[in-house]
mmCIF file of C-alpha atoms in Angstrom:
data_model
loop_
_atom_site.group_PDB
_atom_site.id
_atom_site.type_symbol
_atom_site.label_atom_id
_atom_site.label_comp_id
_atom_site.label_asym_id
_atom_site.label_seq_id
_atom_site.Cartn_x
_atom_site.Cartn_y
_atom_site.Cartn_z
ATOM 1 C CA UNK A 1 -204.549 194.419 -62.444
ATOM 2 C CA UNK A 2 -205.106 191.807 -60.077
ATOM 3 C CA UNK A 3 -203.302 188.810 -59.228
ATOM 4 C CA UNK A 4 -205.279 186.676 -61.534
ATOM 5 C CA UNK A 5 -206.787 189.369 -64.578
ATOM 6 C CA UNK A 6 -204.771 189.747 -67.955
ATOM 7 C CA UNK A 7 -207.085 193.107 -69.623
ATOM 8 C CA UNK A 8 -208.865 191.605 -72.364
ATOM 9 C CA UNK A 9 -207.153 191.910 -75.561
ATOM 10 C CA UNK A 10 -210.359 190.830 -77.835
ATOM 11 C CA UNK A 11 -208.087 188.851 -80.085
ATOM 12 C CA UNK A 12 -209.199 184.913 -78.620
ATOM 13 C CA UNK A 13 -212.112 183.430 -78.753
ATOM 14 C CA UNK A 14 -213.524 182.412 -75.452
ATOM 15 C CA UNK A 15 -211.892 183.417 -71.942
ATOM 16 C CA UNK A 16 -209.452 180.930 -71.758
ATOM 17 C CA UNK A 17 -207.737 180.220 -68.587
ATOM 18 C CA UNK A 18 -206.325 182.270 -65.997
ATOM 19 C CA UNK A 19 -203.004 181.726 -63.774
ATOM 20 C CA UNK A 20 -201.546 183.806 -61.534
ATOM 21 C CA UNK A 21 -197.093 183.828 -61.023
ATOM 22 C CA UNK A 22 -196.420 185.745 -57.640
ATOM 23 C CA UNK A 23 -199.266 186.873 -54.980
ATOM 24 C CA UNK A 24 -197.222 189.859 -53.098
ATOM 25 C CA UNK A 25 -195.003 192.823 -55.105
ATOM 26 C CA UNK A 26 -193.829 192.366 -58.692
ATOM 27 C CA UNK A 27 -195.992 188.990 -60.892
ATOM 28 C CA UNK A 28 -197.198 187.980 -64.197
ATOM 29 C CA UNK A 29 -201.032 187.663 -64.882
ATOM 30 C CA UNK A 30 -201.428 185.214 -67.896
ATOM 31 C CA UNK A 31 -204.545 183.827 -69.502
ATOM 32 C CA UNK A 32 -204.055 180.762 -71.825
ATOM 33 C CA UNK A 33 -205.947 180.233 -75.165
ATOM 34 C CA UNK A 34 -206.426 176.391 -76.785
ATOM 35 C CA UNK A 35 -209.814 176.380 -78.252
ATOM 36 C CA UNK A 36 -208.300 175.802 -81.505
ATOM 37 C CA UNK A 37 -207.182 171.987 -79.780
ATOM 38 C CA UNK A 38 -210.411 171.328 -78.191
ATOM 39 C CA UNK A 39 -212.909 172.459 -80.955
ATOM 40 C CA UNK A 40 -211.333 170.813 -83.929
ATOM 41 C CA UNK A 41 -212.145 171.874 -87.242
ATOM 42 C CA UNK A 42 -214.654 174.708 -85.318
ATOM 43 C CA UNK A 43 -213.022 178.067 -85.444
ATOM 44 C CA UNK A 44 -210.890 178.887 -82.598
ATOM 45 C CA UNK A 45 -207.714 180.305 -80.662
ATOM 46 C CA UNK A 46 -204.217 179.240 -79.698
ATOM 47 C CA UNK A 47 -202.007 182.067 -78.127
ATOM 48 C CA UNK A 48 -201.584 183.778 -74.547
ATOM 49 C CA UNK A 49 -202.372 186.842 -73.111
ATOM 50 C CA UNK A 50 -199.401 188.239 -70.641
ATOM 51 C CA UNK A 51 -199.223 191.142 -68.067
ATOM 52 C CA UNK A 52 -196.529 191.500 -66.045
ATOM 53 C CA UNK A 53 -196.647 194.161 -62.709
ATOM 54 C CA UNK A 54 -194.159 195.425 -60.421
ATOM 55 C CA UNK A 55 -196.946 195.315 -58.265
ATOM 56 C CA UNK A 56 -196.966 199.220 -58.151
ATOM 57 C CA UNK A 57 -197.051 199.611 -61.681
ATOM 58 C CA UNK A 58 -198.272 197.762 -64.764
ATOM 59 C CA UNK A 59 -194.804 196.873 -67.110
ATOM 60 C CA UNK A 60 -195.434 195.039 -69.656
ATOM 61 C CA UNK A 61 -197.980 193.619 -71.717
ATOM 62 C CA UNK A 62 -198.064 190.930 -74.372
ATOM 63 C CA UNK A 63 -200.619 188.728 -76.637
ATOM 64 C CA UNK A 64 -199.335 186.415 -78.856
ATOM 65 C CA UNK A 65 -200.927 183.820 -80.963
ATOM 66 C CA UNK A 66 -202.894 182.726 -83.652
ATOM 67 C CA UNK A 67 -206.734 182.534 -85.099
ATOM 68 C CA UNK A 68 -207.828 179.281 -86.706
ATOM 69 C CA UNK A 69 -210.995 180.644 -88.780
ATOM 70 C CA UNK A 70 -211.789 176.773 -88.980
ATOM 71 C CA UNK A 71 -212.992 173.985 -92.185
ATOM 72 C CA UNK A 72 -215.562 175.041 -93.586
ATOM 73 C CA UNK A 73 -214.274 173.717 -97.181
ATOM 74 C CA UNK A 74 -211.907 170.826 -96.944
ATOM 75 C CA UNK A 75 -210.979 170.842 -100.338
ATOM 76 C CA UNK A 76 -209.665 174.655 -99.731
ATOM 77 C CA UNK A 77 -208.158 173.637 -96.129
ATOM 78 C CA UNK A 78 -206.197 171.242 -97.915
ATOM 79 C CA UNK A 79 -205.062 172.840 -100.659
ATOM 80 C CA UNK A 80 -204.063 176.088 -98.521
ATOM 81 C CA UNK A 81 -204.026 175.373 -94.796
ATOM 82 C CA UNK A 82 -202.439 178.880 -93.908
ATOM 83 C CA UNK A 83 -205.558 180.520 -95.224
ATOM 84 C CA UNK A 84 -207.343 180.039 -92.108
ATOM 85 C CA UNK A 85 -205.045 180.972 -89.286
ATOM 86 C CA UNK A 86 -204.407 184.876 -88.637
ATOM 87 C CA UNK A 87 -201.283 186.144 -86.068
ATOM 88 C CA UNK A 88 -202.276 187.911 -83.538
ATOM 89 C CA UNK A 89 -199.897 190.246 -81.810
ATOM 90 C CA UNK A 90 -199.321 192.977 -79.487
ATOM 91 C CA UNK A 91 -196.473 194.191 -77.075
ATOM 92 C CA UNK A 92 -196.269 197.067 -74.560
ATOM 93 C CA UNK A 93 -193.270 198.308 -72.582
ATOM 94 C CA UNK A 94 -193.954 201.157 -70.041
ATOM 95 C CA UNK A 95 -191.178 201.987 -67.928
ATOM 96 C CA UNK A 96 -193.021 205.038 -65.460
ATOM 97 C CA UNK A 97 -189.339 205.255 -63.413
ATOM 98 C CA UNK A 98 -188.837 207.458 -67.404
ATOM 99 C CA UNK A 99 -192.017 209.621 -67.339
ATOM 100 C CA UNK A 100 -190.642 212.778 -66.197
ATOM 101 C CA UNK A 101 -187.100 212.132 -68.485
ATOM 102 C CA UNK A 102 -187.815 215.276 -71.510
ATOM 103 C CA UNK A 103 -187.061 213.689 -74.816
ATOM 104 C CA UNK A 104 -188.013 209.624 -73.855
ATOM 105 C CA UNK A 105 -190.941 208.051 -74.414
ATOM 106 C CA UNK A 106 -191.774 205.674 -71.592
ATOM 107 C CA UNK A 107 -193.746 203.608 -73.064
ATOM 108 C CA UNK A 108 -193.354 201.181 -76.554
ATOM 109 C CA UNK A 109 -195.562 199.362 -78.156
ATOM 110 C CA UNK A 110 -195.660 197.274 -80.927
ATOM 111 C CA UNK A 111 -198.654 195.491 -83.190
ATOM 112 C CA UNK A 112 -196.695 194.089 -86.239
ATOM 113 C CA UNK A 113 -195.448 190.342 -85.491
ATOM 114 C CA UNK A 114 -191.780 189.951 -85.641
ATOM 115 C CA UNK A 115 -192.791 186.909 -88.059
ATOM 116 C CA UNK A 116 -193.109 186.532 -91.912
ATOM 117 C CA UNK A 117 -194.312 183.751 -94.117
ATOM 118 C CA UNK A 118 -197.917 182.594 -95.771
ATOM 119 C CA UNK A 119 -200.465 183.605 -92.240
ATOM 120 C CA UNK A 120 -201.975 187.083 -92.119
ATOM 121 C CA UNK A 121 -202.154 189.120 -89.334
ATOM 122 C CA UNK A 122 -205.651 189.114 -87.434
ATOM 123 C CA UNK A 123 -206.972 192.809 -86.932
ATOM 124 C CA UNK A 124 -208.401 193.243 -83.213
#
């Protein structure tokens, strides 16, 4: 990873935007989705892509978000606007200081969002 590349998750539409926190040892690598606020009614993205290094080693990884499938029947929209948004979620923990510790898995991961109500869950 470099200072300013988050690895791809697939999940957004479009590349979104890139920042960078810390430029020497341990930082985050973030790239921020809004299409869904800047192509209204189009289909689109809202959510962020995280990666956070020691600098040494990657940590921690995270997208989190959602898919807006967009309008293509208003009457529908209207009548069921979760219909066209999807979560999208992933997490990964690695922890390499645990790699050579018999009976612990250093790394955990996660792809079911910690959320429940009416939205489905996007599968990227």
């Amino acid at each position: 990873m470099t200072d300013t590349e988050v690895p791809d998750s697939g999940c957004f539409a479009g590349e979104g935007r890139a920042f960078s926190i810390g430029t020497e040892g341990p930082r985050i690598a973030m790239r921020l989705h809004l299409s869904v606020l800047t192509d209204l009614g189009e289909p689109g993205s809202f959510g962020v892509e995280l990666a956070g290094s020691t600098g040494q080693f990657d940590v921690v990884h995270l997208v989190a978000g959602v898919q807006f499938a967009g309008v293509e029947d208003a009457d529908r929209f209207l009548r069921d606007p979760f219909q066209a948004f999807d979560l999208v979620y992933t997490y990964e923990l690695r922890l390499p200081m645990l790699a050579d510790t018999p009976g612990v898995d250093p790394v955990h991961t996660e792809d079911e969002p910690p959320v429940d109500g009416p939205v489905g869950v996007a599968d990227c």
